[in-house]
Amino acid sequence: MHVASKWGNQGVAERLITAGAELDCRTRDGLTPLHCAARSGHDTVVQLLLSAGAHISAKTRVRFKIIFNGVFMQFVF
C-alpha cells in the first residue's frame, strides 16, 4: 500500500483496499500510506484512502501530522 500511495497508483491502491489491505500500516518511521500519498502530492490517492477510512490524524514517529507532509512538500489540496 505504501508503494502504491507514494507513486500515486490509484488502481493498485483500489485493488489493495478491496482485498482488505490495512490502511494505517506504518513504516519504521511511522509513515502511513496516507502520509506517503500526501507528501508525494497524489491527491486522488489521498481522497481514496480517506474515503476508505484511513485515519487523517495519524502522526509519524517524529509527530508530523499528515497535513504537514503535504505542506512541507509544497502540495496543497
PDB file of C-alpha atoms in Angstrom:
ATOM      1  CA  MET A   1       0.000   0.000   0.000  1.00  0.00           C
ATOM      2  CA  HIS A   2       2.861   2.379   0.774  1.00  0.00           C
ATOM      3  CA  VAL A   3       4.432   1.944  -2.672  1.00  0.00           C
ATOM      4  CA  ALA A   4       1.125   2.425  -4.495  1.00  0.00           C
ATOM      5  CA  SER A   5       0.452   5.539  -2.406  1.00  0.00           C
ATOM      6  CA  LYS A   6       3.921   7.002  -2.877  1.00  0.00           C
ATOM      7  CA  TRP A   7       3.780   6.590  -6.654  1.00  0.00           C
ATOM      8  CA  GLY A   8       0.133   7.582  -6.992  1.00  0.00           C
ATOM      9  CA  ASN A   9      -1.004   4.269  -8.426  1.00  0.00           C
ATOM     10  CA  GLN A  10      -4.711   4.573  -7.747  1.00  0.00           C
ATOM     11  CA  GLY A  11      -5.620   1.308  -9.482  1.00  0.00           C
ATOM     12  CA  VAL A  12      -3.285  -0.759  -7.325  1.00  0.00           C
ATOM     13  CA  ALA A  13      -4.401   1.105  -4.200  1.00  0.00           C
ATOM     14  CA  GLU A  14      -8.055   0.365  -5.044  1.00  0.00           C
ATOM     15  CA  ARG A  15      -7.295  -3.334  -5.530  1.00  0.00           C
ATOM     16  CA  LEU A  16      -5.399  -3.478  -2.239  1.00  0.00           C
ATOM     17  CA  ILE A  17      -8.269  -1.795  -0.398  1.00  0.00           C
ATOM     18  CA  THR A  18     -10.753  -4.215  -1.958  1.00  0.00           C
ATOM     19  CA  ALA A  19      -8.526  -7.114  -0.882  1.00  0.00           C
ATOM     20  CA  GLY A  20      -8.596  -5.840   2.707  1.00  0.00           C
ATOM     21  CA  ALA A  21      -5.145  -4.262   2.994  1.00  0.00           C
ATOM     22  CA  GLU A  22      -4.504  -2.393   6.234  1.00  0.00           C
ATOM     23  CA  LEU A  23      -4.986   1.327   5.603  1.00  0.00           C
ATOM     24  CA  ASP A  24      -2.964   2.576   8.553  1.00  0.00           C
ATOM     25  CA  CYS A  25       0.019   0.221   8.491  1.00  0.00           C
ATOM     26  CA  ARG A  26       3.277   2.011   9.281  1.00  0.00           C
ATOM     27  CA  THR A  27       6.869   2.079   8.123  1.00  0.00           C
ATOM     28  CA  ARG A  28       9.767   2.137  10.600  1.00  0.00           C
ATOM     29  CA  ASP A  29       9.446   5.937  10.567  1.00  0.00           C
ATOM     30  CA  GLY A  30       5.756   5.766  11.349  1.00  0.00           C
ATOM     31  CA  LEU A  31       4.545   6.746   7.884  1.00  0.00           C
ATOM     32  CA  THR A  32       1.137   5.504   6.810  1.00  0.00           C
ATOM     33  CA  PRO A  33       0.090   5.145   3.163  1.00  0.00           C
ATOM     34  CA  LEU A  34      -1.815   8.417   3.617  1.00  0.00           C
ATOM     35  CA  HIS A  35       1.399  10.181   4.668  1.00  0.00           C
ATOM     36  CA  CYS A  36       3.132   8.788   1.561  1.00  0.00           C
ATOM     37  CA  ALA A  37       0.380   9.933  -0.797  1.00  0.00           C
ATOM     38  CA  ALA A  38       0.202  13.401   0.795  1.00  0.00           C
ATOM     39  CA  ARG A  39       3.937  14.002   0.765  1.00  0.00           C
ATOM     40  CA  SER A  40       4.099  12.908  -2.890  1.00  0.00           C
ATOM     41  CA  GLY A  41       1.195  15.127  -3.951  1.00  0.00           C
ATOM     42  CA  HIS A  42      -1.148  12.365  -5.095  1.00  0.00           C
ATOM     43  CA  ASP A  43      -4.470  13.920  -4.172  1.00  0.00           C
ATOM     44  CA  THR A  44      -6.572  11.222  -5.852  1.00  0.00           C
ATOM     45  CA  VAL A  45      -4.918   8.546  -3.711  1.00  0.00           C
ATOM     46  CA  VAL A  46      -5.275  10.765  -0.623  1.00  0.00           C
ATOM     47  CA  GLN A  47      -9.017  11.043  -1.306  1.00  0.00           C
ATOM     48  CA  LEU A  48      -9.284   7.301  -1.964  1.00  0.00           C
ATOM     49  CA  LEU A  49      -7.573   6.433   1.319  1.00  0.00           C
ATOM     50  CA  LEU A  50      -9.680   8.902   3.290  1.00  0.00           C
ATOM     51  CA  SER A  51     -12.880   7.582   1.704  1.00  0.00           C
ATOM     52  CA  ALA A  52     -11.824   4.048   2.630  1.00  0.00           C
ATOM     53  CA  GLY A  53     -11.348   5.050   6.279  1.00  0.00           C
ATOM     54  CA  ALA A  54      -7.662   5.920   6.680  1.00  0.00           C
ATOM     55  CA  HIS A  55      -7.017   7.988   9.817  1.00  0.00           C
ATOM     56  CA  ILE A  56      -6.217  11.590   8.940  1.00  0.00           C
ATOM     57  CA  SER A  57      -4.900  12.300  12.443  1.00  0.00           C
ATOM     58  CA  ALA A  58      -2.091   9.716  12.267  1.00  0.00           C
ATOM     59  CA  LYS A  59       1.328  11.072  13.219  1.00  0.00           C
ATOM     60  CA  THR A  60       4.782   9.911  12.196  1.00  0.00           C
ATOM     61  CA  ARG A  61       7.431   8.788  14.656  1.00  0.00           C
ATOM     62  CA  VAL A  62       8.610  12.405  14.933  1.00  0.00           C
ATOM     63  CA  ARG A  63       4.986  13.534  15.443  1.00  0.00           C
ATOM     64  CA  PHE A  64       4.362  15.016  11.961  1.00  0.00           C
ATOM     65  CA  LYS A  65       0.708  15.011  11.024  1.00  0.00           C
ATOM     66  CA  ILE A  66      -0.417  14.186   7.510  1.00  0.00           C
ATOM     67  CA  ILE A  67      -1.242  17.794   6.630  1.00  0.00           C
ATOM     68  CA  PHE A  68       2.340  18.796   7.480  1.00  0.00           C
ATOM     69  CA  ASN A  69       3.648  16.276   4.965  1.00  0.00           C
ATOM     70  CA  GLY A  70       1.644  17.825   2.141  1.00  0.00           C
ATOM     71  CA  VAL A  71       2.511  21.388   3.122  1.00  0.00           C
ATOM     72  CA  PHE A  72       6.175  20.552   3.743  1.00  0.00           C
ATOM     73  CA  MET A  73       6.437  19.063   0.266  1.00  0.00           C
ATOM     74  CA  GLN A  74       4.570  22.135  -1.117  1.00  0.00           C
ATOM     75  CA  PHE A  75       1.394  20.312  -2.083  1.00  0.00           C
ATOM     76  CA  VAL A  76      -1.833  21.940  -1.019  1.00  0.00           C
ATOM     77  CA  PHE A  77      -5.036  20.021  -1.647  1.00  0.00           C
TER      78      PHE A  77
END
